[in-house]
Tab-separated table of C-alpha atoms and ligand atoms in Angstrom:
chain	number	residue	atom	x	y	z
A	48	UNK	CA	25.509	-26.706	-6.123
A	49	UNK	CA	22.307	-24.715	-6.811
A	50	UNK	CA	22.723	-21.715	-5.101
A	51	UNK	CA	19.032	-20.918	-3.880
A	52	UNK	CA	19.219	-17.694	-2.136
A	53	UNK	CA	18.473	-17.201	1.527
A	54	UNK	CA	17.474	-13.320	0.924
A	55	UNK	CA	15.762	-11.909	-1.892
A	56	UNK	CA	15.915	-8.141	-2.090
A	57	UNK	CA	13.607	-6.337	-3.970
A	58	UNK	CA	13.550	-2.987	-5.418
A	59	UNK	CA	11.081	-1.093	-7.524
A	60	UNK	CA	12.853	2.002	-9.380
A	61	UNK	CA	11.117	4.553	-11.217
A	62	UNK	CA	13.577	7.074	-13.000
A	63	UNK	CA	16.549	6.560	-10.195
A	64	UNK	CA	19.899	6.691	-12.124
A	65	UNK	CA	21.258	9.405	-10.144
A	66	UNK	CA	21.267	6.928	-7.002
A	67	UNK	CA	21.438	3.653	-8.460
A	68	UNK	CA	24.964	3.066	-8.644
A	69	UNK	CA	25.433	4.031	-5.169
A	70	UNK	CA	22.378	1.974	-4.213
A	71	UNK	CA	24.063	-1.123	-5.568
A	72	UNK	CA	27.115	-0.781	-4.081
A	73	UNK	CA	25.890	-0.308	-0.907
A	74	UNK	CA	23.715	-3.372	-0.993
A	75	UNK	CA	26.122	-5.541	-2.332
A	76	UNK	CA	28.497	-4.677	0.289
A	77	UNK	CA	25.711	-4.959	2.893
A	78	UNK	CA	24.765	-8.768	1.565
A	79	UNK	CA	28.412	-10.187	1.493
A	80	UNK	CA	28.902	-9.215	4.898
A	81	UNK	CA	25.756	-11.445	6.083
A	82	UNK	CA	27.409	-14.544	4.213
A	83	UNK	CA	24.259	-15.709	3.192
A	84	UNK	CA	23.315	-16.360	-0.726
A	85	UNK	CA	21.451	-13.762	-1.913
A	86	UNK	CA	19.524	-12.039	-4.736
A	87	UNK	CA	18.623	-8.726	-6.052
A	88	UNK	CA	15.414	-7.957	-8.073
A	89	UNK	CA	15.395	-4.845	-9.678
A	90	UNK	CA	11.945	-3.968	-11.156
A	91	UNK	CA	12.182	-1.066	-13.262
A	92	UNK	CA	9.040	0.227	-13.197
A	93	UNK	CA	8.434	2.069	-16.686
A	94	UNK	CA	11.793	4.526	-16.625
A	95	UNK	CA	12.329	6.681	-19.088
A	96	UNK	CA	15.269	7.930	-17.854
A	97	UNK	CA	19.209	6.302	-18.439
A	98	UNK	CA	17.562	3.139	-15.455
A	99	UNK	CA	17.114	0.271	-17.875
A	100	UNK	CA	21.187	0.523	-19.002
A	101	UNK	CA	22.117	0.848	-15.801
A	102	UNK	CA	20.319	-2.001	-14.327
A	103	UNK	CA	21.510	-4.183	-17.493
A	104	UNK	CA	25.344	-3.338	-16.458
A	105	UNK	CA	24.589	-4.535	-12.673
A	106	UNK	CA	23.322	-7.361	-14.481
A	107	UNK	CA	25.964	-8.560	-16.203
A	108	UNK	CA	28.926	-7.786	-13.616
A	109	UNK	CA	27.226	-9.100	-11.015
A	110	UNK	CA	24.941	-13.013	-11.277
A	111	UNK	CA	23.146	-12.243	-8.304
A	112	UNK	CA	21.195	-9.208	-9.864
A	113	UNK	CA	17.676	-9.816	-12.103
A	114	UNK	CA	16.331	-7.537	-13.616
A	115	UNK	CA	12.464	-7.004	-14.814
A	116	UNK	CA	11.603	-4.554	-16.478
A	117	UNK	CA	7.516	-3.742	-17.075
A	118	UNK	CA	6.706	-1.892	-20.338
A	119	UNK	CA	5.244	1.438	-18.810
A	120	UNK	CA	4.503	3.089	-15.554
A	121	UNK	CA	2.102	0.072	-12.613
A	122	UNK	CA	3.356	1.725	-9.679
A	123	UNK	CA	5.344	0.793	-6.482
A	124	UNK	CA	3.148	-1.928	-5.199
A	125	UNK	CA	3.028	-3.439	-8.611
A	126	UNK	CA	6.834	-3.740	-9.142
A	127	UNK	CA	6.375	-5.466	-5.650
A	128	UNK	CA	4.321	-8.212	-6.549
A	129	UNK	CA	6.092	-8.753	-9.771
A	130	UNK	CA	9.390	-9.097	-7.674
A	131	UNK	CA	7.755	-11.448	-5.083
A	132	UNK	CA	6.459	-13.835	-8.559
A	133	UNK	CA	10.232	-13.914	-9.162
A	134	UNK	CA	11.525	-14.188	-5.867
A	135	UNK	CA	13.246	-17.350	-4.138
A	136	UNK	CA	14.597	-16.168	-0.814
A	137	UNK	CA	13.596	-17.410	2.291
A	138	UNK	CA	13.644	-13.782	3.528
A	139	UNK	CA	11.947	-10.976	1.122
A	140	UNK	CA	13.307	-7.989	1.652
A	141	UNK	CA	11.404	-4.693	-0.197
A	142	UNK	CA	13.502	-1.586	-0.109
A	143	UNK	CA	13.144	1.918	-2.224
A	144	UNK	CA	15.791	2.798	-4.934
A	145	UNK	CA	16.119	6.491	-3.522
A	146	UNK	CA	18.665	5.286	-0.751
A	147	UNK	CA	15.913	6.909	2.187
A	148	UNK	CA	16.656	3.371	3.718
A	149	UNK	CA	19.880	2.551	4.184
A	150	UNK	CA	20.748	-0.949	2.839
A	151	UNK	CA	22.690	-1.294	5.697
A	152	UNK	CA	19.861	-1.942	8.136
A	153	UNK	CA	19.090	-4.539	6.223
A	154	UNK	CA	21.116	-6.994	8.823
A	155	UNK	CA	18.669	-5.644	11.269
A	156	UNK	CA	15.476	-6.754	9.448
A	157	UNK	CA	17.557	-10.366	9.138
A	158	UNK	CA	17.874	-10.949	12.885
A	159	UNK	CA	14.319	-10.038	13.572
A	160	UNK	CA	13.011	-12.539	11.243
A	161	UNK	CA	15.367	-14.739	12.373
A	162	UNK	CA	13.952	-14.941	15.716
A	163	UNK	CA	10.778	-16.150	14.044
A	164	UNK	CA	8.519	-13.411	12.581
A	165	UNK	CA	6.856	-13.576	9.918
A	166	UNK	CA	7.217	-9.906	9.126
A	167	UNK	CA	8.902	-7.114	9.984
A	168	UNK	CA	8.455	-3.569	9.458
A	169	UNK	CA	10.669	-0.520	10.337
A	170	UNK	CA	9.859	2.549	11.806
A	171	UNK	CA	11.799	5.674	10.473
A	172	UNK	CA	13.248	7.464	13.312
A	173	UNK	CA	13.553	11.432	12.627
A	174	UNK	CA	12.004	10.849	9.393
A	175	UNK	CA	13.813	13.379	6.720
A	176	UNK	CA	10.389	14.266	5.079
A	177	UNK	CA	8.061	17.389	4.498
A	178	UNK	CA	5.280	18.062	7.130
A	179	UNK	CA	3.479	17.456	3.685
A	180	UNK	CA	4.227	14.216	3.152
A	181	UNK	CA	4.000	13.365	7.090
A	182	UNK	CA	0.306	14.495	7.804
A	183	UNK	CA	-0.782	11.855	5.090
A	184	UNK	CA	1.372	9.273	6.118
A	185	UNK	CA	-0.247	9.592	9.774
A	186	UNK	CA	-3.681	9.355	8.688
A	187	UNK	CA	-2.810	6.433	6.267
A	188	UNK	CA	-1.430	4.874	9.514
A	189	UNK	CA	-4.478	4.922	11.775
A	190	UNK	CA	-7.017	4.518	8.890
A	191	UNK	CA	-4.677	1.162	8.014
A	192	UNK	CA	-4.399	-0.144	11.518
A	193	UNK	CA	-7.960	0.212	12.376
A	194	UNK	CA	-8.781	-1.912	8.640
A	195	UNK	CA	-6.448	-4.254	8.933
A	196	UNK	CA	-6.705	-4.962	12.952
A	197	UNK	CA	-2.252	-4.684	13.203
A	198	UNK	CA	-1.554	-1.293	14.976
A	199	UNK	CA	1.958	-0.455	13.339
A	200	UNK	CA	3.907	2.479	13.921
A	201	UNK	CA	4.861	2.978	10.155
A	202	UNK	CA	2.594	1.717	7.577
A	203	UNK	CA	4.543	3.793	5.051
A	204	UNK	CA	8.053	2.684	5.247
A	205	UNK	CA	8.750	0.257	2.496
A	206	UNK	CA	11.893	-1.053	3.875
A	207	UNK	CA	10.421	-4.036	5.281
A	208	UNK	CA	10.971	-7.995	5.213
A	209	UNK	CA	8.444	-10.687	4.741
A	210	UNK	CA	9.052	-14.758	5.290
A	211	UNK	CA	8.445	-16.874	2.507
A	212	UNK	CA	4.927	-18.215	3.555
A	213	UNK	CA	3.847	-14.562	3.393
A	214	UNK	CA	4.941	-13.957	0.118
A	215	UNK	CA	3.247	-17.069	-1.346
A	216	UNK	CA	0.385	-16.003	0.335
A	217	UNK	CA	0.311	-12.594	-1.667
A	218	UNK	CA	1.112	-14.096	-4.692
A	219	UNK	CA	-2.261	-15.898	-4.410
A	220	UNK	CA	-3.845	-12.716	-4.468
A	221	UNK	CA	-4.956	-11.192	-8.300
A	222	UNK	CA	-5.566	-8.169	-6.966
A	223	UNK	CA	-4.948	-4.789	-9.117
A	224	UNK	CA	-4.816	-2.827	-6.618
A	225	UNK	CA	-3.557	-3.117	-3.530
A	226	UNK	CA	-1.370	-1.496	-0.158
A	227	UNK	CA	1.353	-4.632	0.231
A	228	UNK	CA	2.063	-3.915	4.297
A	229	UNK	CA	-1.565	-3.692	4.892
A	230	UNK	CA	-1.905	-6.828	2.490
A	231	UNK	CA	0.814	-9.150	4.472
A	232	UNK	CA	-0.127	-8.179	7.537
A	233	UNK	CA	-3.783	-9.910	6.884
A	234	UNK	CA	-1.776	-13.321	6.751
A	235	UNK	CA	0.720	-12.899	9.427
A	236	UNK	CA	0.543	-13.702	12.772
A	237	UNK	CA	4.081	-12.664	13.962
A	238	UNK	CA	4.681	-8.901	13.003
A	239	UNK	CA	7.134	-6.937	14.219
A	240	UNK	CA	8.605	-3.538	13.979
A	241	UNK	CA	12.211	-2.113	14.069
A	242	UNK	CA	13.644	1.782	14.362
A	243	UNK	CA	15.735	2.076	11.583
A	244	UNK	CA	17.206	5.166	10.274
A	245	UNK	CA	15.783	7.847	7.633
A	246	UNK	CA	17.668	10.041	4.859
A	247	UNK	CA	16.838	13.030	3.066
A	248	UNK	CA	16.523	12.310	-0.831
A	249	UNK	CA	19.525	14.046	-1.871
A	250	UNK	CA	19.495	12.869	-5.360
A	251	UNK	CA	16.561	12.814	-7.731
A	252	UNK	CA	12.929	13.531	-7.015
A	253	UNK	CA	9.740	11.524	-4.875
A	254	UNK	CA	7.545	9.998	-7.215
A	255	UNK	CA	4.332	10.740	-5.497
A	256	UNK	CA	2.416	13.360	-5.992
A	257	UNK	CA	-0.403	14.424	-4.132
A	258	UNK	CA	-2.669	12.595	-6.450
A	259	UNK	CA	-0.346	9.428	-6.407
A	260	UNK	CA	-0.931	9.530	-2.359
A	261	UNK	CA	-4.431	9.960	-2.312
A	262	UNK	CA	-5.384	7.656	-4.815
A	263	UNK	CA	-2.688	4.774	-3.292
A	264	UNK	CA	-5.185	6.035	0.478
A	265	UNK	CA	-8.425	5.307	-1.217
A	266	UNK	CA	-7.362	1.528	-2.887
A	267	UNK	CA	-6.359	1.016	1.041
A	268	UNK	CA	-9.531	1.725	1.553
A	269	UNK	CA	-11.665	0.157	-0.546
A	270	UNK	CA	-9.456	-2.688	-1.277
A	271	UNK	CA	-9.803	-3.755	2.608
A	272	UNK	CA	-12.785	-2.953	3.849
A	273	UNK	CA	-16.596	-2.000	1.846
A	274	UNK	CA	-16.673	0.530	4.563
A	275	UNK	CA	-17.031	3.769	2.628
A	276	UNK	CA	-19.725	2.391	0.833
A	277	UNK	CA	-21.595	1.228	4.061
A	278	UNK	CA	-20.932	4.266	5.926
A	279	UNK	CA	-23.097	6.077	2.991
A	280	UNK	CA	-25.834	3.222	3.471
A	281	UNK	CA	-25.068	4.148	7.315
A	282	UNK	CA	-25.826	7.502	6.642
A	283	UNK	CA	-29.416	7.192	4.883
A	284	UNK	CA	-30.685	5.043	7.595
A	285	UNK	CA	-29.645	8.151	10.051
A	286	UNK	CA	-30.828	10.773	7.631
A	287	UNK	CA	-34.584	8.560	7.626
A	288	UNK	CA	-34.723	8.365	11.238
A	289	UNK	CA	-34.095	11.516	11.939
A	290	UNK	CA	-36.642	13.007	9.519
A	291	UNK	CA	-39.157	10.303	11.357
A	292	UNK	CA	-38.459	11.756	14.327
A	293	UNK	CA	-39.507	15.118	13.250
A	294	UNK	CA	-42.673	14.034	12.090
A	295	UNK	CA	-43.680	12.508	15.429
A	296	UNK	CA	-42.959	15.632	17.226
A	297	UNK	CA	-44.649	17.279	14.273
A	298	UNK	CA	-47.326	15.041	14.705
A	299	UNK	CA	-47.571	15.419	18.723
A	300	UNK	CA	-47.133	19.301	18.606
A	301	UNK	CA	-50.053	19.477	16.276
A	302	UNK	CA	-52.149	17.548	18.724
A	303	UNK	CA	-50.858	20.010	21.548
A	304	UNK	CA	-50.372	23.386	20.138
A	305	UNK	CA	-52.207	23.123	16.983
A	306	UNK	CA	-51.254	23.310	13.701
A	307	UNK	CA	-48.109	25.075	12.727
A	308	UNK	CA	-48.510	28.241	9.609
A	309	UNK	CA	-48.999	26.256	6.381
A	310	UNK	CA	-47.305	23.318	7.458
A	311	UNK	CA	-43.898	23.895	5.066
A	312	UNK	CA	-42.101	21.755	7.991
A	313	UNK	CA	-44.727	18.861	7.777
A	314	UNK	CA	-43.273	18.676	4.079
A	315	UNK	CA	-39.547	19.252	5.519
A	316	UNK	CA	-39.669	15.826	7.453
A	317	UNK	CA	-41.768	13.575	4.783
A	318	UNK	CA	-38.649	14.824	2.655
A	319	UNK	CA	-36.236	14.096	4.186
A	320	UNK	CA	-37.494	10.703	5.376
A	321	UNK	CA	-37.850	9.902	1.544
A	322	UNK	CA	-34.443	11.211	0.626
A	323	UNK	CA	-32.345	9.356	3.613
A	324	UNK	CA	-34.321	6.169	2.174
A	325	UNK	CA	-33.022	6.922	-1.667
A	326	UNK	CA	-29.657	7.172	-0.227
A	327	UNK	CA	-29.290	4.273	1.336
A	328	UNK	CA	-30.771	1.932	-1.562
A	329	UNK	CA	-28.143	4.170	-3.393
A	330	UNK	CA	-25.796	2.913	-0.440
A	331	UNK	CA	-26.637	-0.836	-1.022
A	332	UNK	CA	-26.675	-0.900	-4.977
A	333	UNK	CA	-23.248	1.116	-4.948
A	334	UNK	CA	-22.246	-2.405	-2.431
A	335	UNK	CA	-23.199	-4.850	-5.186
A	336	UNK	CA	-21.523	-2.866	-7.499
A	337	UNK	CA	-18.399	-2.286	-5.705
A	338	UNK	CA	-18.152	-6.158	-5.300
A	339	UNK	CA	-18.873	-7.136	-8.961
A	340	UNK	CA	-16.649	-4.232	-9.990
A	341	UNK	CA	-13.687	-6.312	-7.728
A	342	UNK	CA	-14.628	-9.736	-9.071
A	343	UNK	CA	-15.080	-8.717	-12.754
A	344	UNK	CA	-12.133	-6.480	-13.277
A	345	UNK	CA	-9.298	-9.631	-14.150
A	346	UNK	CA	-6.946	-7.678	-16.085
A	347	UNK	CA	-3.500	-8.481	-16.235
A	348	UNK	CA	-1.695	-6.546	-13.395
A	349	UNK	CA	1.435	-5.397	-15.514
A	350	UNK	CA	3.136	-6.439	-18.362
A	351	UNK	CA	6.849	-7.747	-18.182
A	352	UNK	CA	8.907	-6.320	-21.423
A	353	UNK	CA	11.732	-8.513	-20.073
A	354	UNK	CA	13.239	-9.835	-17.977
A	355	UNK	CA	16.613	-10.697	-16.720
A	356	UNK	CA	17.391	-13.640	-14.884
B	142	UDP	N1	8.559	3.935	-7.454
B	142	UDP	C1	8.157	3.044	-8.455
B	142	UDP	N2	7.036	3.324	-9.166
B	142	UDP	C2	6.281	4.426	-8.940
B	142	UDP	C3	6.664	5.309	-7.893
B	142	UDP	C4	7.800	5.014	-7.165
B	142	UDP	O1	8.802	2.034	-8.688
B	142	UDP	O2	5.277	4.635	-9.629
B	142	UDP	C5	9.759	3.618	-6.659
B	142	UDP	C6	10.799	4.711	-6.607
B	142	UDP	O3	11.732	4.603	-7.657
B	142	UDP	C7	11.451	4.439	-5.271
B	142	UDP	C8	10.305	3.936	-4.424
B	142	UDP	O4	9.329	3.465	-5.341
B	142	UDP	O5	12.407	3.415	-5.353
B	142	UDP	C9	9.736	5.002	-3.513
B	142	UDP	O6	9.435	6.166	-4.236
B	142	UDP	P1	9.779	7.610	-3.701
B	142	UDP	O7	11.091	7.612	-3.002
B	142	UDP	O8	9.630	8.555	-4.833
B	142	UDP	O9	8.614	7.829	-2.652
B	142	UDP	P2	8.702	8.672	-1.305
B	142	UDP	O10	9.971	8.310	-0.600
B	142	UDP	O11	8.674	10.088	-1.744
B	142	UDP	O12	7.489	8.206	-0.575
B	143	MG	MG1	11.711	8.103	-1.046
């Protein structure tokens, strides 16, 4: 009998031997207990650490673990999409290697889809992070919702499951960039969220940085929307009227009070009428560019050094 699996569980892992082996242990546990078949897709996302051996062991003790690993560092969302390429499951599961999530709230995520959804998010209740890493994540939250048109609780949490239509659906999509909740939740129709609990990191350190967090904010940004770029265009048009405006009430106060001391303000307005309209052709040639600049770009995403099936 082929044994297709029912669940596919993903996991990108970025230098995580400290918590692996507990990490697998956990989920396999977790899986048996649903009775369902089952896979687990490590994507070893450019370790450099003791993660590649580990992974291999899993591997070979256990036939329901693959392993892929890239040949340097894509990033979180990357190792995502190459686990959804690989993935069977009816149910796509994405969960991070630092054991923040616990596997076992996986069976939760299971139900919910089970009742029909087409994804499901979670929402970390007393979330073990710094105020540091929580003032971002709000932001990221209402910035997402309002691009996407889904108001989620949690944009952030990456324990989250997906049905099968949804991943094909993001597997038609070359981006090299991109926010996967915000991504899936352009296809779905049927979202929904569940509280599940949050851990402290107690072994091993988060992989982003501030800079790895801002940049991952602005490719939400400009990966779903043009918006920055028409806000600037936005802004010139403003900038002109404004500086139009002056020059009529220039124009009237001359007729009523006279004219004003060498007319330095006359020159004020024409300026800034001229330099609101330079902005905003910078506004709309930045647009074209920004939208060759996403066409053009077809590199390949990441590059698989192997892969373990
Ligand atoms: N990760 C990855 N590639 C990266 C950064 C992170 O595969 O470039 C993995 C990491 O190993 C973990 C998950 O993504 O399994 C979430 O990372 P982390 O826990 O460091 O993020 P945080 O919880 O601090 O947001
Ligand atoms: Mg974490």
């Amino acid at each position: 009998m082929d044994n297709k699996p029912y669940i596919s569980v993903l996991v990108p892992v970025l230098n995580e031997q400290e918590t692996l082996p507990e990490l697998q242990e956990r989920l396999h546990k977790t899986l048996e207990g649903i009775q369902k078949p089952y896979e687990i897709i490590y994507i070893n996302d450019g370790s450099i650490d003791s993660t590649q051996d580990i992974l291999e062991g899993f591997h070979t003790q256990s036939k329901s673990v693959k392993v892929i690993e890239f040949n340097k560092n894509y990033g979180q969302h990357m190792a995502l999409f190459a686990g959804f390429e690989f993935s069977k499951g009816d149910i796509v599961i994405t969960i991070d290697a630092d054991l923040q999530n616990p596997p076992e709230e996986i069976p939760k995520l299971v139900q919910k889809m089970e009742e029909g959804y087409e994804v499901v998010g979670t929402v970390r209740k007393g979330r073990k992070d710094s105020l540091f890493r929580k003032i971002p994540s709000f932001i990221v939250n209402k910035i997402t919702a309002r691009l996407v048109g889904v108001k989620l609780k949690d944009y952030g949490c990456m324990l989250r499951a997906y049905k099968r239509n949804i991943v094909d659906y993001m597997n038609m999509c070359p981006e090299s960039s991109s926010f996967i909740p915000a991504l899936a939740n352009t296809f779905a129709k049927r979202i929904a969220e569940v509280d599940v609990a949050h851990e402290e990191r107690t072994k091993g350190t988060s992989k982003y940085g501030l800079f790895k967090l801002f940049r991952l904010n602005f490719d939400l940004m400009t990966n779903f929307s043009l918006l920055p770029i028409q806000f600037i265009g936005m802004l010139g048009i403003v900038i002109a009227l404004v500086g139009l405006l002056f020059a009529v009430f220039l124009f009237i106060r001359r007729l009523i009070v006279g004219p004003e001391v060498e007319g330095t303000f006359t020159l004020f307005a024409i300026l800034f009428c001229f330099v609101g309209i330079q902005i905003f052709a910078l506004g709309i040639i930045g647009e074209y560019i920004g939208r060759i600049f996403q066409e053009v770009r077809r590199r390949p995403r990441f590059i698989i050094k192997k892969e373990l099936l």
